[in-house]
CSV table of C-alpha atoms and ligand atoms in Angstrom, one decimal:
chain,number,residue,atom,x,y,z
A,1,MET,CA,-33.9,-246.0,-15.8
A,2,GLN,CA,-31.4,-244.0,-17.5
A,3,ILE,CA,-30.5,-240.8,-16.0
A,4,GLY,CA,-28.7,-238.7,-17.9
A,5,PHE,CA,-27.1,-235.2,-17.9
A,6,ILE,CA,-25.5,-232.3,-19.5
A,7,GLY,CA,-22.0,-230.6,-17.7
A,8,PHE,CA,-20.8,-233.5,-16.2
A,9,GLY,CA,-18.9,-231.3,-13.1
A,10,GLU,CA,-19.1,-231.4,-9.4
A,11,VAL,CA,-22.1,-231.9,-9.7
A,12,ALA,CA,-23.6,-234.5,-11.6
A,13,SER,CA,-19.9,-236.6,-10.8
A,14,THR,CA,-21.2,-236.2,-6.6
A,15,ILE,CA,-24.8,-237.8,-8.1
A,16,SER,CA,-23.8,-240.5,-10.5
A,17,LYS,CA,-21.7,-242.2,-7.0
A,18,LYS,CA,-24.5,-242.8,-5.5
A,19,LEU,CA,-26.5,-243.6,-8.8
A,20,LEU,CA,-24.1,-246.1,-9.7
A,21,ASP,CA,-23.9,-247.3,-6.1
A,22,ASN,CA,-27.6,-248.2,-6.4
A,23,ASN,CA,-27.4,-250.3,-10.0
A,24,VAL,CA,-29.2,-246.8,-12.0
A,25,ASP,CA,-27.9,-246.1,-15.5
A,26,VAL,CA,-26.1,-242.5,-16.1
A,27,LEU,CA,-24.8,-241.5,-19.9
A,28,THR,CA,-23.4,-238.4,-20.0
A,29,SER,CA,-21.7,-236.7,-23.9
A,30,LEU,CA,-18.8,-235.8,-23.4
A,31,LYS,CA,-18.5,-233.3,-26.9
A,32,ASP,CA,-17.3,-230.5,-27.3
A,33,ARG,CA,-15.9,-231.3,-22.9
A,34,SER,CA,-13.2,-230.0,-21.6
A,35,LYS,CA,-10.1,-232.6,-20.0
A,36,LYS,CA,-11.8,-232.0,-16.4
A,37,THR,CA,-15.1,-233.4,-17.7
A,38,ARG,CA,-13.9,-236.2,-19.3
A,39,LYS,CA,-11.5,-237.0,-16.8
A,40,LEU,CA,-14.7,-237.3,-14.1
A,41,ALA,CA,-17.0,-238.9,-16.6
A,42,ASN,CA,-14.3,-241.5,-17.6
A,43,ASP,CA,-13.0,-242.3,-14.4
A,44,LEU,CA,-17.0,-242.7,-13.1
A,45,GLY,CA,-16.8,-245.0,-16.6
A,46,ILE,CA,-20.5,-244.0,-17.0
A,47,ASN,CA,-22.2,-244.4,-20.3
A,48,VAL,CA,-20.9,-242.0,-23.2
A,49,VAL,CA,-22.8,-241.5,-25.9
A,50,ASN,CA,-22.0,-238.9,-29.6
A,51,ASN,CA,-23.8,-236.3,-28.5
A,52,PHE,CA,-26.4,-234.2,-26.2
A,53,GLU,CA,-29.1,-235.1,-28.7
A,54,GLU,CA,-28.9,-238.6,-27.5
A,55,VAL,CA,-28.1,-238.5,-24.7
A,56,ALA,CA,-31.7,-236.9,-23.8
A,57,LEU,CA,-33.6,-239.4,-26.2
A,58,SER,CA,-32.2,-242.4,-23.5
A,59,SER,CA,-33.3,-240.8,-20.5
A,60,ASP,CA,-36.0,-240.9,-18.2
A,61,ILE,CA,-34.7,-239.1,-17.0
A,62,LEU,CA,-32.1,-235.6,-18.0
A,63,ILE,CA,-30.5,-233.3,-15.5
A,64,SER,CA,-28.8,-230.5,-16.5
A,65,ALA,CA,-25.9,-229.2,-13.8
A,66,THR,CA,-24.3,-227.2,-16.5
A,67,SER,CA,-24.0,-222.9,-15.5
A,68,PRO,CA,-26.3,-220.9,-15.2
A,69,TYR,CA,-25.7,-218.6,-18.3
A,70,GLU,CA,-26.2,-221.9,-20.4
A,71,SER,CA,-29.0,-222.7,-18.6
A,72,LEU,CA,-31.8,-221.6,-20.3
A,73,GLU,CA,-30.5,-222.2,-24.1
A,74,LEU,CA,-29.8,-226.0,-23.2
A,75,SER,CA,-33.6,-227.0,-22.0
A,76,LYS,CA,-35.1,-225.5,-25.0
A,77,LYS,CA,-32.8,-227.5,-27.3
A,78,TYR,CA,-32.7,-230.7,-25.0
A,79,GLY,CA,-35.0,-230.7,-22.2
A,80,THR,CA,-38.3,-231.1,-24.3
A,81,LEU,CA,-36.6,-234.6,-26.4
A,82,VAL,CA,-37.0,-235.9,-22.9
A,83,ASP,CA,-39.7,-238.8,-22.6
A,84,GLY,CA,-39.8,-238.0,-18.7
A,85,ILE,CA,-38.4,-235.6,-16.5
A,86,PHE,CA,-36.2,-232.6,-17.4
A,87,LEU,CA,-34.1,-231.7,-14.3
A,88,ASP,CA,-32.6,-228.2,-14.2
A,89,LEU,CA,-30.5,-227.8,-11.1
A,90,ASN,CA,-28.4,-224.6,-11.8
A,91,ASN,CA,-28.6,-221.8,-10.1
A,92,ILE,CA,-30.5,-219.7,-12.2
A,93,SER,CA,-33.2,-216.7,-10.7
A,94,PRO,CA,-36.6,-216.8,-10.9
A,95,LYS,CA,-37.2,-215.3,-13.7
A,96,THR,CA,-35.8,-217.7,-15.6
A,97,THR,CA,-37.2,-220.9,-14.0
A,98,LEU,CA,-40.5,-219.3,-16.5
A,99,GLU,CA,-39.0,-218.8,-19.0
A,100,ILE,CA,-37.9,-222.3,-18.9
A,101,GLU,CA,-41.4,-223.3,-17.9
A,102,ASN,CA,-43.2,-221.1,-20.9
A,103,ASN,CA,-41.6,-222.3,-23.4
A,104,PHE,CA,-41.9,-225.8,-22.0
A,105,LYS,CA,-45.9,-224.6,-21.5
A,106,ASN,CA,-45.3,-223.4,-25.6
A,107,GLN,CA,-43.9,-226.9,-27.5
A,108,ARG,CA,-46.5,-229.7,-28.3
A,109,ASP,CA,-46.5,-233.5,-28.8
A,110,ILE,CA,-43.7,-232.9,-26.3
A,111,ASN,CA,-43.4,-236.0,-23.4
A,112,SER,CA,-41.6,-234.8,-20.9
A,113,SER,CA,-42.5,-232.7,-17.7
A,114,PHE,CA,-40.1,-229.1,-16.3
A,115,VAL,CA,-39.0,-229.3,-13.2
A,116,LYS,CA,-36.7,-227.2,-11.3
A,117,GLY,CA,-34.1,-228.4,-8.7
A,118,VAL,CA,-31.9,-226.0,-5.8
A,119,ILE,CA,-29.3,-227.6,-5.1
A,120,ILE,CA,-29.7,-226.5,-0.8
A,121,GLY,CA,-25.7,-226.8,0.7
A,122,LYS,CA,-22.3,-228.0,-1.6
A,123,ILE,CA,-23.6,-230.7,-3.4
A,124,SER,CA,-20.6,-233.2,-1.8
A,125,SER,CA,-21.6,-232.4,1.8
A,126,GLU,CA,-23.3,-235.1,3.6
A,127,LYS,CA,-26.7,-232.6,4.7
A,128,SER,CA,-26.9,-231.2,1.2
A,129,VAL,CA,-31.0,-231.5,0.6
A,130,ILE,CA,-31.6,-230.7,-3.0
A,131,TYR,CA,-35.6,-228.9,-3.1
A,132,VAL,CA,-37.6,-229.8,-6.3
A,133,SER,CA,-41.1,-227.9,-7.6
A,134,GLY,CA,-43.8,-228.8,-11.0
A,135,GLN,CA,-46.0,-231.2,-11.5
A,136,ASN,CA,-44.3,-234.2,-11.6
A,137,SER,CA,-41.4,-232.9,-9.4
A,138,ASN,CA,-42.8,-235.9,-6.3
A,139,LYS,CA,-41.8,-238.8,-9.1
A,140,LEU,CA,-38.3,-238.0,-8.5
A,141,SER,CA,-38.6,-238.3,-4.4
A,142,ILE,CA,-37.8,-242.2,-5.4
A,143,LEU,CA,-34.2,-241.4,-5.9
A,144,ASN,CA,-34.3,-240.8,-2.4
A,145,THR,CA,-34.6,-244.5,-2.0
A,146,TYR,CA,-30.8,-244.2,-3.4
A,147,GLY,CA,-29.7,-241.7,-0.7
A,148,PHE,CA,-30.9,-238.0,-2.0
A,149,ASN,CA,-32.0,-235.9,0.2
A,150,ILE,CA,-34.5,-234.9,-2.3
A,151,ASN,CA,-37.5,-232.4,-1.0
A,152,VAL,CA,-40.6,-232.4,-2.7
A,153,LEU,CA,-42.4,-229.3,-2.6
A,154,SER,CA,-44.7,-228.0,-4.9
A,155,HIS,CA,-46.7,-228.7,-8.9
A,156,ASN,CA,-46.0,-224.4,-8.8
A,157,VAL,CA,-42.6,-224.6,-10.7
A,158,VAL,CA,-40.7,-221.5,-10.1
A,159,ASP,CA,-41.0,-222.2,-5.8
A,160,ALA,CA,-37.9,-223.6,-5.2
A,161,SER,CA,-36.2,-221.3,-7.2
A,162,TYR,CA,-38.0,-218.5,-4.2
A,163,ILE,CA,-36.6,-220.5,-1.8
A,164,LYS,CA,-33.4,-219.9,-3.0
A,165,MET,CA,-34.8,-216.6,-3.9
A,166,ILE,CA,-35.0,-215.6,0.1
A,167,ARG,CA,-31.9,-218.4,1.1
A,168,SER,CA,-29.8,-216.6,-0.7
A,169,ILE,CA,-31.3,-212.7,0.7
A,170,TYR,CA,-31.0,-213.9,4.1
A,171,THR,CA,-27.2,-215.7,3.7
A,172,LYS,CA,-26.1,-212.4,2.1
A,173,SER,CA,-27.1,-209.3,3.9
A,174,LEU,CA,-26.4,-211.9,6.8
A,175,THR,CA,-22.5,-211.9,5.5
A,176,ALA,CA,-22.9,-208.1,4.5
A,177,ILE,CA,-23.9,-207.6,8.0
A,178,THR,CA,-20.5,-209.2,9.4
A,179,TYR,CA,-18.9,-208.1,7.7
A,180,GLU,CA,-19.3,-204.2,8.7
A,181,ALA,CA,-19.3,-205.0,12.1
A,182,PHE,CA,-15.7,-207.4,12.5
A,183,LYS,CA,-14.7,-204.2,10.4
A,184,ILE,CA,-16.1,-201.8,13.2
A,185,SER,CA,-14.3,-204.1,15.4
A,186,GLU,CA,-11.2,-204.0,13.8
A,187,SER,CA,-10.7,-200.2,13.8
A,188,LEU,CA,-11.9,-200.6,17.5
A,189,SER,CA,-8.6,-203.0,18.2
A,190,MET,CA,-11.4,-205.2,19.3
A,191,SER,CA,-11.9,-207.8,16.6
A,192,ASP,CA,-11.2,-211.0,19.0
A,193,GLU,CA,-14.0,-209.3,21.4
A,194,PHE,CA,-16.2,-209.0,18.1
A,195,PHE,CA,-15.9,-213.9,17.8
A,196,GLU,CA,-15.6,-214.0,21.8
A,197,VAL,CA,-19.2,-212.6,22.6
A,198,LEU,CA,-20.9,-213.3,19.7
A,199,SER,CA,-20.3,-216.7,19.8
A,200,ILE,CA,-21.9,-216.8,23.1
A,201,THR,CA,-24.9,-216.4,21.5
A,202,GLU,CA,-24.9,-217.4,18.2
A,203,GLY,CA,-23.1,-221.1,19.1
A,204,ASP,CA,-19.3,-222.1,19.5
A,205,ASN,CA,-19.6,-222.0,16.0
A,206,PHE,CA,-19.6,-218.0,15.3
A,207,GLU,CA,-15.9,-217.8,14.8
A,208,ILE,CA,-15.4,-219.9,12.0
A,209,GLN,CA,-18.8,-219.5,9.7
A,210,ALA,CA,-17.7,-215.8,10.1
A,211,LYS,CA,-14.3,-215.8,9.0
A,212,SER,CA,-15.1,-217.7,5.5
A,213,ARG,CA,-18.3,-215.4,5.1
A,214,ILE,CA,-15.6,-213.1,5.4
A,215,ASN,CA,-13.4,-214.2,3.3
A,216,SER,CA,-15.7,-215.9,0.7
A,217,LEU,CA,-16.4,-211.7,-0.2
A,218,LYS,CA,-12.6,-211.7,-1.6
A,219,ASN,CA,-13.4,-213.7,-5.0
A,220,SER,CA,-17.1,-213.1,-4.9
A,221,HIS,CA,-18.5,-209.7,-4.0
A,222,LYS,CA,-18.8,-209.0,-7.7
A,223,ARG,CA,-20.9,-211.8,-8.2
A,224,LYS,CA,-22.6,-211.5,-4.8
A,225,TYR,CA,-23.9,-207.1,-5.8
A,226,GLU,CA,-24.8,-209.1,-9.5
A,227,GLU,CA,-27.3,-211.9,-7.9
A,228,MET,CA,-27.9,-208.8,-5.6
A,229,SER,CA,-28.7,-206.7,-8.6
A,230,GLU,CA,-30.5,-209.6,-10.1
A,231,ILE,CA,-32.3,-210.0,-6.7
A,232,LEU,CA,-33.8,-206.5,-6.7
A,233,ASN,CA,-35.0,-206.6,-10.6
A,234,PHE,CA,-37.0,-209.4,-9.8
A,235,LEU,CA,-38.7,-208.0,-6.2
A,236,GLU,CA,-39.4,-204.7,-8.9
A,237,ASP,CA,-41.0,-207.0,-11.9
A,238,MET,CA,-43.4,-208.8,-9.4
A,239,GLN,CA,-44.6,-205.0,-7.4
A,240,ASN,CA,-45.1,-203.4,-11.3
A,241,SER,CA,-46.8,-206.0,-11.9
A,242,ILE,CA,-49.1,-205.6,-9.5
A,243,ASN,CA,-49.6,-201.9,-9.4
A,244,ASN,CA,-50.3,-202.5,-13.5
A,245,GLU,CA,-53.4,-204.7,-12.3
A,246,SER,CA,-56.0,-202.9,-12.1
A,247,PHE,CA,-59.4,-203.4,-9.5
A,248,ASN,CA,-61.2,-205.8,-11.4
A,249,ASN,CA,-58.1,-206.6,-13.1
A,250,ILE,CA,-57.0,-208.1,-9.6
A,251,LYS,CA,-60.7,-209.1,-8.9
A,252,SER,CA,-61.3,-212.1,-11.7
A,253,SER,CA,-57.9,-213.0,-11.2
A,254,ASN,CA,-59.1,-212.9,-7.9
A,255,ASN,CA,-61.7,-215.6,-8.5
A,256,ILE,CA,-59.8,-217.3,-11.2
A,257,LYS,CA,-56.8,-218.4,-8.9
A,258,SER,CA,-59.1,-218.8,-6.1
A,259,SER,CA,-60.7,-221.6,-8.1
A,260,ASN,CA,-57.5,-222.7,-9.8
A,261,ASN,CA,-56.4,-223.2,-5.7
A,262,SER,CA,-58.5,-225.5,-4.9
A,263,GLU,CA,-58.2,-227.1,-7.9
A,264,SER,CA,-54.6,-227.8,-8.1
A,265,SER,CA,-55.0,-227.9,-3.9
A,266,ASN,CA,-56.7,-230.8,-4.4
A,267,ASN,CA,-54.0,-232.2,-7.1
A,268,ILE,CA,-51.9,-231.3,-4.2
A,269,LYS,CA,-53.4,-232.0,-1.7
A,270,SER,CA,-54.1,-236.1,-3.7
A,271,SER,CA,-49.7,-235.8,-3.2
A,272,ASN,CA,-47.9,-237.0,-0.1
A,273,ASP,CA,-44.7,-235.9,-1.1
A,274,THR,CA,-45.7,-232.6,-2.2
A,275,LYS,CA,-46.6,-229.3,-0.1
A,276,ASN,CA,-49.6,-227.7,-0.3
A,277,HIS,CA,-48.7,-223.8,-1.3
A,278,ASN,CA,-51.4,-221.0,-1.9
A,279,ASN,CA,-50.0,-219.2,-3.9
A,280,THR,CA,-52.1,-216.5,-4.2
A,281,ARG,CA,-49.8,-213.0,-3.4
A,282,ASN,CA,-49.7,-209.8,-1.1
A,283,SER,CA,-49.4,-206.8,-2.5
A,284,ASN,CA,-46.9,-205.6,0.1
A,285,ASN,CA,-44.4,-208.7,0.0
A,286,PHE,CA,-42.4,-207.0,-2.6
A,287,LYS,CA,-42.5,-203.2,-1.1
A,288,ASN,CA,-39.5,-201.9,1.1
A,289,TYR,CA,-36.2,-204.0,0.7
A,290,LEU,CA,-34.5,-201.9,1.7
A,291,MET,CA,-31.8,-204.2,3.7
A,292,ILE,CA,-31.3,-206.0,0.5
A,293,GLU,CA,-30.8,-202.5,-1.4
A,294,ALA,CA,-27.9,-201.9,1.0
A,295,THR,CA,-27.1,-206.0,1.4
A,296,LYS,CA,-26.1,-204.7,-2.6
A,297,ASN,CA,-24.4,-201.1,-2.2
A,298,LYS,CA,-21.8,-202.8,0.2
A,299,PHE,CA,-20.8,-205.7,-2.0
A,300,LYS,CA,-20.8,-202.1,-4.2
A,301,GLU,CA,-18.3,-200.7,-2.3
A,302,ILE,CA,-16.3,-203.8,-1.3
A,303,ASP,CA,-13.4,-204.3,-3.9
A,304,ASN,CA,-10.2,-204.0,-1.2
A,305,ILE,CA,-10.6,-206.4,1.7
B,401,LIG,N1,-21.5,-228.3,-7.0
B,401,LIG,C1,-22.3,-227.7,-5.6
B,401,LIG,O1,-22.5,-228.4,-5.0
B,401,LIG,C2,-23.4,-226.5,-6.3
B,401,LIG,C3,-24.9,-226.1,-5.4
B,401,LIG,C4,-25.5,-225.2,-5.7
B,401,LIG,C5,-25.9,-225.0,-7.1
B,401,LIG,N2,-24.6,-226.1,-8.0
B,401,LIG,C6,-24.5,-225.7,-9.3
B,401,LIG,O2,-25.3,-226.3,-10.3
B,401,LIG,C7,-24.6,-226.3,-11.3
B,401,LIG,C8,-22.8,-227.2,-12.1
B,401,LIG,O3,-21.8,-226.7,-11.0
B,401,LIG,P1,-21.0,-228.0,-10.8
B,401,LIG,O4,-20.9,-227.4,-9.5
B,401,LIG,O5,-21.1,-229.4,-10.9
B,401,LIG,O6,-20.8,-226.9,-12.2
B,401,LIG,P2,-18.8,-227.4,-12.8
B,401,LIG,O7,-18.0,-228.6,-11.9
B,401,LIG,O8,-18.0,-226.6,-13.4
B,401,LIG,O9,-19.8,-228.3,-14.1
B,401,LIG,C9,-20.4,-228.0,-15.2
B,401,LIG,C10,-20.1,-228.8,-16.3
B,401,LIG,O10,-21.2,-227.9,-17.3
B,401,LIG,C11,-20.4,-228.8,-17.9
B,401,LIG,N3,-20.7,-227.7,-19.5
B,401,LIG,C12,-20.9,-226.4,-19.6
B,401,LIG,N4,-21.3,-225.6,-21.0
B,401,LIG,C13,-21.4,-227.1,-20.9
B,401,LIG,C14,-22.6,-226.7,-22.6
B,401,LIG,N5,-22.9,-225.9,-23.0
B,401,LIG,N6,-23.4,-227.7,-22.7
B,401,LIG,C15,-22.5,-229.1,-22.0
B,401,LIG,N7,-22.0,-229.0,-20.7
B,401,LIG,C16,-21.1,-227.9,-20.4
B,401,LIG,C17,-18.8,-228.6,-18.0
B,401,LIG,O11,-17.9,-228.9,-18.9
B,401,LIG,P3,-16.8,-229.1,-19.4
B,401,LIG,O12,-15.8,-228.5,-18.4
B,401,LIG,O13,-16.4,-228.3,-20.5
B,401,LIG,O14,-16.1,-226.6,-19.4
B,401,LIG,C18,-18.7,-229.5,-16.3
B,401,LIG,O15,-19.2,-230.7,-17.2
B,401,LIG,C19,-24.9,-224.8,-12.1
B,401,LIG,O16,-25.6,-223.9,-12.1
B,401,LIG,C20,-24.4,-224.4,-10.3
B,401,LIG,O17,-24.7,-222.7,-10.3
B,401,LIG,C21,-23.6,-226.2,-8.2
């Protein structure tokens, strides 16, 4: 098996180390890449080919680990060339995931299948887990034999992005409220007590975790604000698309959905590695996101920590 990488930074080099330890062939291209990337690839001694087309054409699994901004364009250029699986590991929104999926669906005569993957935790951490979804996502469980923690979610490619988004809503809102409570405790000259009392119920690590969340805001509050805005836009789009459906459309699409769901759930059941998800959506799910709004506004307000 050959595993190719587009992008050879922290994620690709960490994954490659494990693959090389298990005698799996790893390749990339260093065309137009920085000194840092060249060093990471050369130090590991992986196969380097002339360009990314060659990487894609030679790979059974092609992994994109570049940046959220490059993800869509690179998937169009190289993803569909693979005779196997194209796995995107970038932090992209559900909307971008669906754009990539649509591009795959619109191509004829391709042997490539798109799988969305999200890394939960730092890739370098032993505890990190990669959640994957998409038609052929269960095939990636082979990577578990090489020491990876791959969790196959479902055949619905966007599910992995949903998981990342839900997690992001929770962790960012927690950061915002931790920051606000801490600031109030400081104003009352009770910050030591703030950490002390919360450690009683939230666990011994509370102080370390809370300080890490608060400090992270120094460099990332602007990016966090943008991410919350993107999440809100996505939720509004979901709500609008539900509102715009007429009663009849809803009724007929529900019929279609239920027949598709029973078909796909049969497929899902046939795979032991893939969890069964009911993808019918409830219109109430995308309303009343007051906490998310408040979190977004908090990140906008912070400019001097
Ligand atoms: N690190 C983590 O633990 C972690 C966790 C969750 C998600 N992620 C996601 O995983 C992705 C990769 O993260 P990372 O930490 O590995 O980033 P990184 O260390 O910055 O590496 C990015 C790599 O992509 C390359 N690259 C950028 N644009 C490219 C292009 N157009 N064509 C080919 N290669 C290109 C960069 O090359 P140059 O050096 O030449 O620019 C670099 O080798 C990101 O989307 C990130 O959000 C990372």
